[in-house]
Coordinates of C-alpha atoms in Angstrom, one line a residue:
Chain U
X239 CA 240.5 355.8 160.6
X240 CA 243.9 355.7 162.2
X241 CA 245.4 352.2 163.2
X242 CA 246.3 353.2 166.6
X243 CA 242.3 352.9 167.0
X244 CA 241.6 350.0 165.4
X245 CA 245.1 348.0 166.3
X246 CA 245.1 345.3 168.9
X247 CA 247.1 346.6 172.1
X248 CA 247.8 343.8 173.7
X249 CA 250.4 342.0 171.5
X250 CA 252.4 338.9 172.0
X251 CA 255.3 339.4 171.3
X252 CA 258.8 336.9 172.0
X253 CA 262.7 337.8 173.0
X254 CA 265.3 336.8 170.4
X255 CA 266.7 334.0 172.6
X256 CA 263.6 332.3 173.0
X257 CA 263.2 328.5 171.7
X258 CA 261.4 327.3 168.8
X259 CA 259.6 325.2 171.0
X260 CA 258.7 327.5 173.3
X261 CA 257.5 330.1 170.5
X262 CA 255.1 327.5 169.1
X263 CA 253.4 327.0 172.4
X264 CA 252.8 330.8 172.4
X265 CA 251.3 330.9 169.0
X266 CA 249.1 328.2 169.6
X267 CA 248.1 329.1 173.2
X268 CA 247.0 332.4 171.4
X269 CA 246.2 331.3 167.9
X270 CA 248.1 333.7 166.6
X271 CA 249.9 333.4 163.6
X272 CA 252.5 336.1 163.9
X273 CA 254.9 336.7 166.5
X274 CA 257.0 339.9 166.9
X275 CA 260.2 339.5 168.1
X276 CA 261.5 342.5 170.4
X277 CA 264.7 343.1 172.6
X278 CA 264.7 344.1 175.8
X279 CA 263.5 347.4 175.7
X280 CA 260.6 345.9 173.4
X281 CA 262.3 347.4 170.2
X282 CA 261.1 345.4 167.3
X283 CA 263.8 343.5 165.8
X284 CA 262.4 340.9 163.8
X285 CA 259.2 339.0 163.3
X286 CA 258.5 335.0 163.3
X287 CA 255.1 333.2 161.4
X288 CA 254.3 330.0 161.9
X289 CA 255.4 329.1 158.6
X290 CA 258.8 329.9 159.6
X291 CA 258.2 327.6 162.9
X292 CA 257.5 324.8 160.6
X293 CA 259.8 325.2 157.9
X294 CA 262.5 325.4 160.8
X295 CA 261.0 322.2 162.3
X296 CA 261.0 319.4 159.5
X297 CA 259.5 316.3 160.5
X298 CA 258.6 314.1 158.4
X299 CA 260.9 314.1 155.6
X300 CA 264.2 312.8 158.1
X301 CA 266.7 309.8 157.7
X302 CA 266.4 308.3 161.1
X303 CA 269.8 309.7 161.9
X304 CA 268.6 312.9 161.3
X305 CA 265.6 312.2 163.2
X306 CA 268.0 311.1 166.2
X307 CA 270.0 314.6 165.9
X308 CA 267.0 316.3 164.9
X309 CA 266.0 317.2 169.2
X310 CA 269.5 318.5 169.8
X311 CA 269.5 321.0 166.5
X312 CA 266.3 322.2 167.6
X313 CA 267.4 323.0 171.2
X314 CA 270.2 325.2 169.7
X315 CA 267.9 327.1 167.8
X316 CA 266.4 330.4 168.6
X317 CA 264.0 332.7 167.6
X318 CA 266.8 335.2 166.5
X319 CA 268.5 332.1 164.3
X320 CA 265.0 332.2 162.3
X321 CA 263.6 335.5 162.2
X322 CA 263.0 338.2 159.1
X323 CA 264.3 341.1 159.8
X324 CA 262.7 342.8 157.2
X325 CA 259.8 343.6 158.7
X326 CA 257.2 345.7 157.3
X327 CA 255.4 347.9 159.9
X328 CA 253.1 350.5 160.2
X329 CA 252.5 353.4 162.9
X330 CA 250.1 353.8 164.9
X331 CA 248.9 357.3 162.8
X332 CA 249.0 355.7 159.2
X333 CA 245.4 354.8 158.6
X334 CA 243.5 351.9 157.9
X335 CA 243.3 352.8 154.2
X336 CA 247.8 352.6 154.1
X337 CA 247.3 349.3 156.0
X338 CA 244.5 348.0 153.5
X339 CA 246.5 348.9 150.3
X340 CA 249.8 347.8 152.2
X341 CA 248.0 344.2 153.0
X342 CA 247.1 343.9 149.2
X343 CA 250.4 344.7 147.7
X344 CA 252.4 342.1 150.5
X345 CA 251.7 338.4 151.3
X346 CA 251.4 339.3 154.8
X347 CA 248.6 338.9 157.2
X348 CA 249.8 341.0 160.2
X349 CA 251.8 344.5 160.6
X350 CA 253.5 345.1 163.9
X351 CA 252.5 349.1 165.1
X352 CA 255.7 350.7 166.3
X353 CA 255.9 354.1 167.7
X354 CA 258.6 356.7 166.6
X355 CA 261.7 355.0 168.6
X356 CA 260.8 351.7 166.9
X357 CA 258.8 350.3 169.8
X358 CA 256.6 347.6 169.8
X359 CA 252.9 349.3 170.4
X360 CA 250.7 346.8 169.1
X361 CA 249.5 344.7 165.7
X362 CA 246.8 345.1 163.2
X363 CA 246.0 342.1 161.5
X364 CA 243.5 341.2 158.7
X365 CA 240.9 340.3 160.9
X366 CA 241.0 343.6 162.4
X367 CA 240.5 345.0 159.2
X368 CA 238.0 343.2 158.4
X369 CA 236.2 344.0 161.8
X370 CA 236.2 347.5 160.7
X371 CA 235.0 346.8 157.3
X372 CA 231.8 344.9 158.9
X373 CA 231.0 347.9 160.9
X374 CA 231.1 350.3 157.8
X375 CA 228.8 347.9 156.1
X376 CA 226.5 348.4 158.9
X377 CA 225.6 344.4 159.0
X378 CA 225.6 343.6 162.4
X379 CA 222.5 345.6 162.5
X380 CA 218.7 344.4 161.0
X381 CA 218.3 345.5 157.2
X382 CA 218.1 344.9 154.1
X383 CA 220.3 346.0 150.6
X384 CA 219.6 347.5 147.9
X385 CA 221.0 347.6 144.4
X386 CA 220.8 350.5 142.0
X387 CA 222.1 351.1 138.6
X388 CA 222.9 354.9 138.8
X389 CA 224.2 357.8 136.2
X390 CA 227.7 358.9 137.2
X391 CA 227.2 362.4 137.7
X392 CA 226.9 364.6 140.2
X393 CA 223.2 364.8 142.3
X394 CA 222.7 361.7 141.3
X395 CA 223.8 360.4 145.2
X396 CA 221.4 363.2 146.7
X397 CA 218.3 361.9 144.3
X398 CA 218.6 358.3 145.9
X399 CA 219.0 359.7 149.7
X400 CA 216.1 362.3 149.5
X401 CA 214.0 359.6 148.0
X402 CA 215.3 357.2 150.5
X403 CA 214.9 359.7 154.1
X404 CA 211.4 361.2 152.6
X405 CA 210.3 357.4 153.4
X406 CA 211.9 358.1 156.7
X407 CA 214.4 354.9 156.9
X408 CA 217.5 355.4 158.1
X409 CA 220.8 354.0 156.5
X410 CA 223.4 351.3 157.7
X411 CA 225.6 352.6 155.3
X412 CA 225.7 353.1 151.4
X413 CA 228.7 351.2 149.4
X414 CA 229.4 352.7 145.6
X415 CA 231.1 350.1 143.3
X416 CA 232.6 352.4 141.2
X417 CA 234.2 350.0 138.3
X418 CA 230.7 349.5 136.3
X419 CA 229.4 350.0 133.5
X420 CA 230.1 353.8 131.5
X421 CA 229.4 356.0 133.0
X422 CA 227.4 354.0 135.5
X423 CA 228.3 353.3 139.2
X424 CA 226.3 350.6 141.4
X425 CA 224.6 351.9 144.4
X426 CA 224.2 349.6 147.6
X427 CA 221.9 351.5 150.4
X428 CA 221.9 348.9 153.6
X429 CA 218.4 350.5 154.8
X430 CA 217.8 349.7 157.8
X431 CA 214.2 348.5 157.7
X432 CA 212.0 345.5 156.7
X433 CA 209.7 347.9 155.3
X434 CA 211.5 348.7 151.9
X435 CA 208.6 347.3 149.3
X436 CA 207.4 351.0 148.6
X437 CA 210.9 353.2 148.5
X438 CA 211.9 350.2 145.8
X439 CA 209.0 351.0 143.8
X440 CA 209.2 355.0 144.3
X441 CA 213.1 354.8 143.1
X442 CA 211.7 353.3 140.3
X443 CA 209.5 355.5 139.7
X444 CA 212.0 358.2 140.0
X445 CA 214.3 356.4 136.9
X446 CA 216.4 354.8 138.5
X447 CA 217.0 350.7 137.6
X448 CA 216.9 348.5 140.4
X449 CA 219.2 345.5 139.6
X450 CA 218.5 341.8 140.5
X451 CA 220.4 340.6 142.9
X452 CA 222.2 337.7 141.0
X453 CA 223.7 340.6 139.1
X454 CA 225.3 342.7 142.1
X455 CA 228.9 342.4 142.1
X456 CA 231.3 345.0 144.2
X457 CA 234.4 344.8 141.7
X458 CA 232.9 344.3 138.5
X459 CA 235.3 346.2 136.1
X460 CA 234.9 347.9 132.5
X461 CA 234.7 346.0 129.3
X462 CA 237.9 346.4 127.5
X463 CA 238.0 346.3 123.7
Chain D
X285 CA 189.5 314.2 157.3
X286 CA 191.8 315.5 159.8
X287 CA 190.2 317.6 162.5
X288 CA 191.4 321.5 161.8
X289 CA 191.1 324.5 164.2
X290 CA 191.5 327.9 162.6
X291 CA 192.3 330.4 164.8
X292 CA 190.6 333.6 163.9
X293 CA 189.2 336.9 165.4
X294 CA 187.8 340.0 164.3
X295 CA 189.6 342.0 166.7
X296 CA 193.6 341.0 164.7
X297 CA 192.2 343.3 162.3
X298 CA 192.5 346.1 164.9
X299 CA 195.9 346.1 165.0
X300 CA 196.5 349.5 162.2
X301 CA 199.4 349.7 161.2
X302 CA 198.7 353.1 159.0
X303 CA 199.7 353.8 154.9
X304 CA 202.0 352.6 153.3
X305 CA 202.5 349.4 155.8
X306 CA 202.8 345.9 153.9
X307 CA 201.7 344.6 156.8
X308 CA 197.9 345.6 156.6
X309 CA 194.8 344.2 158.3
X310 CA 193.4 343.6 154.8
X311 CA 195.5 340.4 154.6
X312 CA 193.3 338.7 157.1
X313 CA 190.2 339.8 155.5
X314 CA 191.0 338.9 152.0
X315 CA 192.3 335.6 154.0
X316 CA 188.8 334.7 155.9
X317 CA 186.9 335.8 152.5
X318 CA 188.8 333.1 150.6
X319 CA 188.2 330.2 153.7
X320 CA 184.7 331.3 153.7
X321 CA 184.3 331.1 149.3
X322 CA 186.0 328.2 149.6
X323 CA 183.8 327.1 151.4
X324 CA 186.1 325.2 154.0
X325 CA 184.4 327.3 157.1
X326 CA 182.3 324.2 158.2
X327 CA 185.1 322.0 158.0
X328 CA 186.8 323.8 160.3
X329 CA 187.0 324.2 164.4
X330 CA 187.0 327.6 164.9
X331 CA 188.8 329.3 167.8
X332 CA 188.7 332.7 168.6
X333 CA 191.4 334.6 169.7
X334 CA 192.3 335.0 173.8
X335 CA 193.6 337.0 175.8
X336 CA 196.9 335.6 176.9
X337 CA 198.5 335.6 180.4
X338 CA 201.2 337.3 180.9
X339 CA 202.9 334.9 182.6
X340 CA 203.3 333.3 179.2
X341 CA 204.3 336.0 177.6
X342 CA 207.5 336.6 179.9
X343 CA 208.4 332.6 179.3
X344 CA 210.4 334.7 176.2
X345 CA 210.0 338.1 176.7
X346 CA 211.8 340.8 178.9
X347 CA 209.3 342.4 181.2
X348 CA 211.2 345.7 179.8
X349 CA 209.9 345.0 177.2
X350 CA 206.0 344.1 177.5
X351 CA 206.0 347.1 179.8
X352 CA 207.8 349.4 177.1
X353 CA 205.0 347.8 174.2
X354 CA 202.0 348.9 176.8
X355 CA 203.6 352.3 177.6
X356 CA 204.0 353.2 173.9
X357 CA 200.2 351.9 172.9
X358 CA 199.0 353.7 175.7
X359 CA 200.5 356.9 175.0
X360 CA 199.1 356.5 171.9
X361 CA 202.5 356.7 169.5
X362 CA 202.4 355.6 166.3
X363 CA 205.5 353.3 166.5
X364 CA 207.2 351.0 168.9
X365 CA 211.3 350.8 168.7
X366 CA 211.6 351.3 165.1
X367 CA 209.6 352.7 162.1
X368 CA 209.2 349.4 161.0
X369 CA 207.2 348.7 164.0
X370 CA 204.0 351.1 163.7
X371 CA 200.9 350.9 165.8
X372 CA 198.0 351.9 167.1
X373 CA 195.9 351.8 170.7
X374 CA 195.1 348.4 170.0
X375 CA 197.9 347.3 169.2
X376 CA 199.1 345.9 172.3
X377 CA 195.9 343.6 172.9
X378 CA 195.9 342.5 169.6
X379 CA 199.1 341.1 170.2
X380 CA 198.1 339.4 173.8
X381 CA 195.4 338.1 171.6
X382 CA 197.4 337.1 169.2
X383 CA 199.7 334.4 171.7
X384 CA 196.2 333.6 173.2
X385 CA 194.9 332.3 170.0
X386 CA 197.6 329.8 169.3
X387 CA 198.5 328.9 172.7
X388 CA 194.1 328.1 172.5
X389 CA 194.9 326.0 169.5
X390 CA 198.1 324.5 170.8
X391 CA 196.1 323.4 174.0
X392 CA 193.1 322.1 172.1
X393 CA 195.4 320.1 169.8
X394 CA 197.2 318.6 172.8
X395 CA 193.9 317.6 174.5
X396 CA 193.2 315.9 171.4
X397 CA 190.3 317.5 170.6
X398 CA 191.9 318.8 167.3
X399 CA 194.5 317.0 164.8
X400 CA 196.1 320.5 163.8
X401 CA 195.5 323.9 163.8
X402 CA 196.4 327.2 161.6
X403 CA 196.7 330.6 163.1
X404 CA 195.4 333.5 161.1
X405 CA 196.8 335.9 163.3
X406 CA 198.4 339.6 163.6
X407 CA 200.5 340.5 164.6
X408 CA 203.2 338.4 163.6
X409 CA 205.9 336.7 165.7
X410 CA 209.4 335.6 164.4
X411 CA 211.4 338.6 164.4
X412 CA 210.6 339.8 167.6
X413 CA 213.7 338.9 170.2
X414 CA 213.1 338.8 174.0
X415 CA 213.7 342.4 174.6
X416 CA 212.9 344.2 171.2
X417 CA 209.8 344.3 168.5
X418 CA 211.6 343.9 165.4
X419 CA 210.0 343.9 161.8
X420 CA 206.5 344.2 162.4
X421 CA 206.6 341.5 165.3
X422 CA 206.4 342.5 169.1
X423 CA 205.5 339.1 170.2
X424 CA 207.2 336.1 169.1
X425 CA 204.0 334.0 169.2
X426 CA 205.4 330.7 167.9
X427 CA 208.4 330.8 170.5
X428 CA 205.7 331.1 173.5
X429 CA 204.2 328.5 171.9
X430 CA 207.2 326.2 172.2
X431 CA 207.8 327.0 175.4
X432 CA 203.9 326.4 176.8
X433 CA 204.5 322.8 175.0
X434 CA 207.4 322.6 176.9
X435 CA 206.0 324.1 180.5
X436 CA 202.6 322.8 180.6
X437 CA 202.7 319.7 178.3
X438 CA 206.1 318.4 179.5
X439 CA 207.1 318.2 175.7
X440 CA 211.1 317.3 175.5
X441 CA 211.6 317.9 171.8
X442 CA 210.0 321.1 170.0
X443 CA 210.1 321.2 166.0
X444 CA 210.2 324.4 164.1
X445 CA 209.7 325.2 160.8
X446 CA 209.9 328.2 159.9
X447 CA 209.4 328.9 155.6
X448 CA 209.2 333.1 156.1
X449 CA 210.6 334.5 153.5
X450 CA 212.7 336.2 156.0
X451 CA 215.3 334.6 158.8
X452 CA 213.0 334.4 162.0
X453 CA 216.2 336.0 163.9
X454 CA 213.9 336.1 167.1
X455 CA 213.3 332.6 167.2
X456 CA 216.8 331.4 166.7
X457 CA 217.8 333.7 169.2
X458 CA 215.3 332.6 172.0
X459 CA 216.4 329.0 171.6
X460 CA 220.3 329.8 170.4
X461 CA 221.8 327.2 172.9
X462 CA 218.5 325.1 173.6
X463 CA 218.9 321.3 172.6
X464 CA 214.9 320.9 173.1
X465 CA 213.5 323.0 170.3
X466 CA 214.9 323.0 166.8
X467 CA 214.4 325.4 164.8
X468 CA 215.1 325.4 161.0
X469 CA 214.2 327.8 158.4
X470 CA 214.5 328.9 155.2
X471 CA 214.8 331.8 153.7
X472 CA 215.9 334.6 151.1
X473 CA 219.9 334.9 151.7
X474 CA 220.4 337.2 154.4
X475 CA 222.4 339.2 152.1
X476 CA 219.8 340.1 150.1
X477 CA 217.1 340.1 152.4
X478 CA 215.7 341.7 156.2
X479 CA 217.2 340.8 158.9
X480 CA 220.2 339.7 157.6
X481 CA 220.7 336.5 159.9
X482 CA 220.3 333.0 159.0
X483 CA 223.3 332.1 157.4
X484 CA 224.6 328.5 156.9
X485 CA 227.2 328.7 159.6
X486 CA 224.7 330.0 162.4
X487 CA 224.2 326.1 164.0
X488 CA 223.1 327.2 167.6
X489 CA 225.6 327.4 170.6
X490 CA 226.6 326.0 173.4
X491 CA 224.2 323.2 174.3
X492 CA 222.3 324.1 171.3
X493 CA 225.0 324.0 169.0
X494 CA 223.0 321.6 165.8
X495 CA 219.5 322.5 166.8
X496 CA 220.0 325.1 164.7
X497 CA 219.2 325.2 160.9
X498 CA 219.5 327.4 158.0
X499 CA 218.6 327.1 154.6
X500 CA 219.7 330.4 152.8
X501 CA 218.0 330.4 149.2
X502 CA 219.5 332.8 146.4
X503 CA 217.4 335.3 144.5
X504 CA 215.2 333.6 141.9
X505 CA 215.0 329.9 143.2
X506 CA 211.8 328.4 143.0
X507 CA 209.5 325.5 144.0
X508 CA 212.7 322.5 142.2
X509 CA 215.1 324.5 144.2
X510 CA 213.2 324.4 147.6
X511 CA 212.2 320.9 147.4
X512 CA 215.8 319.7 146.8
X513 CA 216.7 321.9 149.9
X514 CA 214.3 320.3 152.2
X515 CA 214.6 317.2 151.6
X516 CA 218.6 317.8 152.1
X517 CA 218.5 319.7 155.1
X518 CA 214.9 319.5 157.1
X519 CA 214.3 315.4 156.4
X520 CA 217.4 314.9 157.7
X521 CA 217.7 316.8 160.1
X522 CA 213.9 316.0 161.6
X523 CA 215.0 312.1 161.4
X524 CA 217.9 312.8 163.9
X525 CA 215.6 315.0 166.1
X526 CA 212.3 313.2 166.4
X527 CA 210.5 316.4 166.9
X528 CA 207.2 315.4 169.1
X529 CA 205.1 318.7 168.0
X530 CA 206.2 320.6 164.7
X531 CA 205.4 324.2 164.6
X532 CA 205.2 326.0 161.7
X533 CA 206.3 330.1 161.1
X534 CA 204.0 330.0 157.8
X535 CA 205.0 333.0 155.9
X536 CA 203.8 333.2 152.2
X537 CA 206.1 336.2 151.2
X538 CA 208.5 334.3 149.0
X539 CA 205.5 333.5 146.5
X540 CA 207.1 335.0 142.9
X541 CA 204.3 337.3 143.0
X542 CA 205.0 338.7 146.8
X543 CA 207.6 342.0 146.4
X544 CA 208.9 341.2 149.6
X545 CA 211.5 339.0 148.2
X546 CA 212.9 338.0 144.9
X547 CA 212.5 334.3 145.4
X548 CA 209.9 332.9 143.0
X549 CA 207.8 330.0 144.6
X550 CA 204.3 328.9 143.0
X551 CA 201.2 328.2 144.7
X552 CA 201.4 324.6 144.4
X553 CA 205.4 325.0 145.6
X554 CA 203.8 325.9 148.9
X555 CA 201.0 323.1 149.2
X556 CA 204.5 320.4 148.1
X557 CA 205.9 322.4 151.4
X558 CA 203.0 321.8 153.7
X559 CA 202.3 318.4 152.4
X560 CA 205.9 317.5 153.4
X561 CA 205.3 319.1 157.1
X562 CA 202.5 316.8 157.1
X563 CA 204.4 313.9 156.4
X564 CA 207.0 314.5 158.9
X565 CA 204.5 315.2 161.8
X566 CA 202.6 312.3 161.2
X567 CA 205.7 309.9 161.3
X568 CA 207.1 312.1 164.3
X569 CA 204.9 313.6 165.8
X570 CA 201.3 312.3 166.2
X571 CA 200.1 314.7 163.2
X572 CA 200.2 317.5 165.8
X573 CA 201.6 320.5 164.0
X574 CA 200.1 324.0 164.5
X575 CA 200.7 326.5 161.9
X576 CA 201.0 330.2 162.4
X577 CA 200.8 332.9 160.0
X578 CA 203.8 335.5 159.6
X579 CA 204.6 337.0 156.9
X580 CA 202.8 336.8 153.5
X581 CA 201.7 340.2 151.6
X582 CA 200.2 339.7 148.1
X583 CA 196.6 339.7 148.6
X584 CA 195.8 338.7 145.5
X585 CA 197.5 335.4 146.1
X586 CA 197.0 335.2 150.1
X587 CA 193.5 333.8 149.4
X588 CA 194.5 330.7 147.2
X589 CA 197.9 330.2 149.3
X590 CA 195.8 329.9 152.4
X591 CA 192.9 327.6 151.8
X592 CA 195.3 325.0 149.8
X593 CA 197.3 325.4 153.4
X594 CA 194.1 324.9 155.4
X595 CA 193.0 322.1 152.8
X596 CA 195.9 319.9 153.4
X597 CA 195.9 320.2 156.9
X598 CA 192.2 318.9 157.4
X599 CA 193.3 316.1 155.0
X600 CA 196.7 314.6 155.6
X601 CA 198.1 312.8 152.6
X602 CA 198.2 308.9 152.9
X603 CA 201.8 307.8 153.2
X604 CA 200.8 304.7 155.6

């Protein structure tokens, strides 16, 4: 669960004297949309989006004597002119849960990794995340989902797998929305079988309520009065 | 009246795939029981199954993998890959006899000595990929199908229709980045159904990139909610292509009264279905269009659902 495994290693990353120009080209060579800036013993100092590229690069709202100026201003520029320095990063042993809860608290998309001496290790990024979070669901692999209403106490978890491995179908993974109903969390076994007919039934069978699938949700929370 | 070959053989019951399997040799024999009370039998051409060569089988599959399906028959275990996949010492045969059948009717049809053709075989096809038996498929019968059009009839553009409850993940993946066979289906959204696959963004790749086409349906739709997809996606889609030969992965397991899904269409939802694969094979493509069966577990409903399948094949609705 640590970001050092999960990060990506090979990060792009820019000098503080580089060009506007010549940072754009990077980002869109790499479709990135976050560049680190580092000095030259690749110490993070700052960090550049693209949205700072364009804000820094108006075009189309220009008098035509700004237009005329408008080269020149750029060619002063530098990465180090535009930069936040604030930069929020992470190291490589927080986890993926810190960069998860991190990610939903900030509007950012991207966290540079830096070790203890502030070094630029890497960057994890949403779509690492999310990589992470399709493995766990087990997706990428043949199944199919299930949805049960279940009692929130404890055995309740052991009912559903007994009933489920007695069949002898092995799991992709099992997701528990836990903002439901009182006293009532929704169960998601990915079983990975086509054969799933007869375990429905038998969980039935066993009490539990099976809910229709227009009716799943992951983040459904509790009524308020 | 169209001229119909059924495809059927004692020996596709042989394939056992043990208790508790939805996927039971008592669909074809509550199947034939309804053709024969229906009494459609003398209408029809029938073809008995044949034992295909192999050559044709390795046209999709891995040799890996037929050699892996014979080892495990002949060793006698009871399941090949996966749970999902059980079986028996038949089992391999059956399924050589299974690709033999339809490539039998596929042949007769293209020698014109039928109009169409339905498939009443086990096991089923569309899951399978080239190197692994998936979901109660080892042999992807309709692929081999396509590709015998292609190999020995010189056929440039292969239709598929595939209405499975389920995504037929091994078809799409056999012709993935091939512009000569389209293959469409619809299914149950692959969040809420096996495999998984077939969503809207999956269009094919590289040379096949938009002979790809799927149809996800949410849980609950019905017979109004699959017509209105058809005629959005398939019509249009079959207009573009021009498919020469349509064949059809026939899977009756998103009837409302089939537990293998939660999707809810009728009987007659099925014949409006087939009557509309009629339509577009006789503008397209001569009226040749074989069926095959996949999936399809209610045997109280298989009967009915069969012989109004059979019914409008042998008489093609008048659009002319």
């Amino acid at each position: 669960m640590f970001i050092e495994k999960s990060m990506t290693r090979s990060v792009i990353s820019v000098g503080p004297d580089a060009g506007l120009l010549e940072a754009r080209e990077l980002m869109n060579r790499h479709r990135i949309h976050q560049l680190p800036v580092v000095d030259r013993d690749n110490t993070l100092i700052g960090i550049v989006t693209d949205r700072d590229l364009l804000r820094a690069m108006p075009s189309g709202l220009l008098t035509e004597a700004e237009a005329q100026r408008e080269p020149e201003r750029l060619a002063q520029l530098t990465i180090g002119d535009i930069m936040s320095r604030n930069v929020i990063t992470v190291s490589p042993m927080h986890t993926l849960e810190d960069a998860l809860l991190l990610m939903e608290r900030t509007p950012v998309g991207a966290f540079p990794v830096v070790d203890q001496q502030g070094k630029l290790i890497g960057i994890i990024s949403v779509r690492d995340l999310m990589r992470a979070f399709i493995n766990v669901l087990g997706i990428h692999e043949p199944g199919t989902l299930l949805c049960i209403l279940a009692e929130d106490k404890l055995g309740t978890m052991k009912r559903i797998v007994d009933a489920i491995s007695e069949e002898r179908i092995a799991f992709g993974s099992v997701l528990v929305a836990r903002h439901w109903e009182e006293g009532k969390r929704a169960v998601f076994p990915y079983l990975l079988s086509s054969n799933v007919a007869h375990v429905k039934r038998k969980l039935e069978k066993l009490g539990f309520q099976l809910l229709n699938p227009m009716d799943w949700y992951l983040d459904r929370l509790p009524k308020k009065d | 009246m169209k001229r119909t070959g059924l495809v059927f053989d004692d020996r596709y019951l042989l394939h056992d795939t043990g208790p508790d399997h939805p996927e039971t040799s008592e669909r074809l024999k509550v199947i034939f029981a309804g053709i024969e009370a229906a009494g459609l039998l003398p209408k029809l051409v029938l073809i008995p199954g044949r034992r295909v060569e192999e050559k044709w089988i390795r046209t999709v599959h891995a040799e890996g993998h037929i050699r892996r399906f014979e080892e495990a028959c002949a060793c006698g275990y009871a399941e090949y890959g996966h749970p999902d996949n059980r079986m028996c010492g038949e089992s391999f045969d059956t399924a050589l006899l299974a690709v033999g059948g339809v490539l039998q009717a596929t042949q007769m049809v293209m020698e014109g000595k039928l109009d169409n053709a339905f498939c009443a075989v086990r096991p089923p096809g569309h899951h399978a990929e080239p190197n692994r038996a998936m979901g109660f498929c080892y042999f992807n019968n309709i692929a081999i199908a396509a590709r015998y059009l292609q190999m020995q009839w010189g056929i440039a553009r292969v239709g598929i229709v595939d209405f499975d409850v389920h995504h037929g993940n091994g078809t799409q993946a056999i012709f993935d980045g091939d512009p000569t066979v389209f293959y469409y289906s619809i299914h149950e959204h692959p969040t809420f159904a096996y495999p998984g696959t077939g969503r809207e963004f999956e269009r094919g790749s590289a040379l096949g990139i938009g002979y790809t086409l799927n149809t996800p349906m949410l849980p609950g739709q019905g017979d109004q909610d699959y017509q209105e997809a058809l005629e959005r996606d398939l019509v249009p889609a079959f207009d573009v292509f021009k498919p020469e030969v349509i064949l059809v992965s026939a899977g009756f397991d998103a009837h409302a009264d089939d537990d293998m899904s939660y999707m809810n269409v009728s009987t007659e939802g099925f014949s409006w279905i087939m009557r509309l694969l009629m339509e577009l094979a006789d503008k397209y493509a001569k009226g040749r269009i074989i069926s095959i069966l996949e999936g399809g577990y209610c045997l109280q409903r298989l009967p009915e659902l069969i012989v109004n399948h059979l019914k409008i094949l042998l008489q093609a609705p008048d659009n002319h």
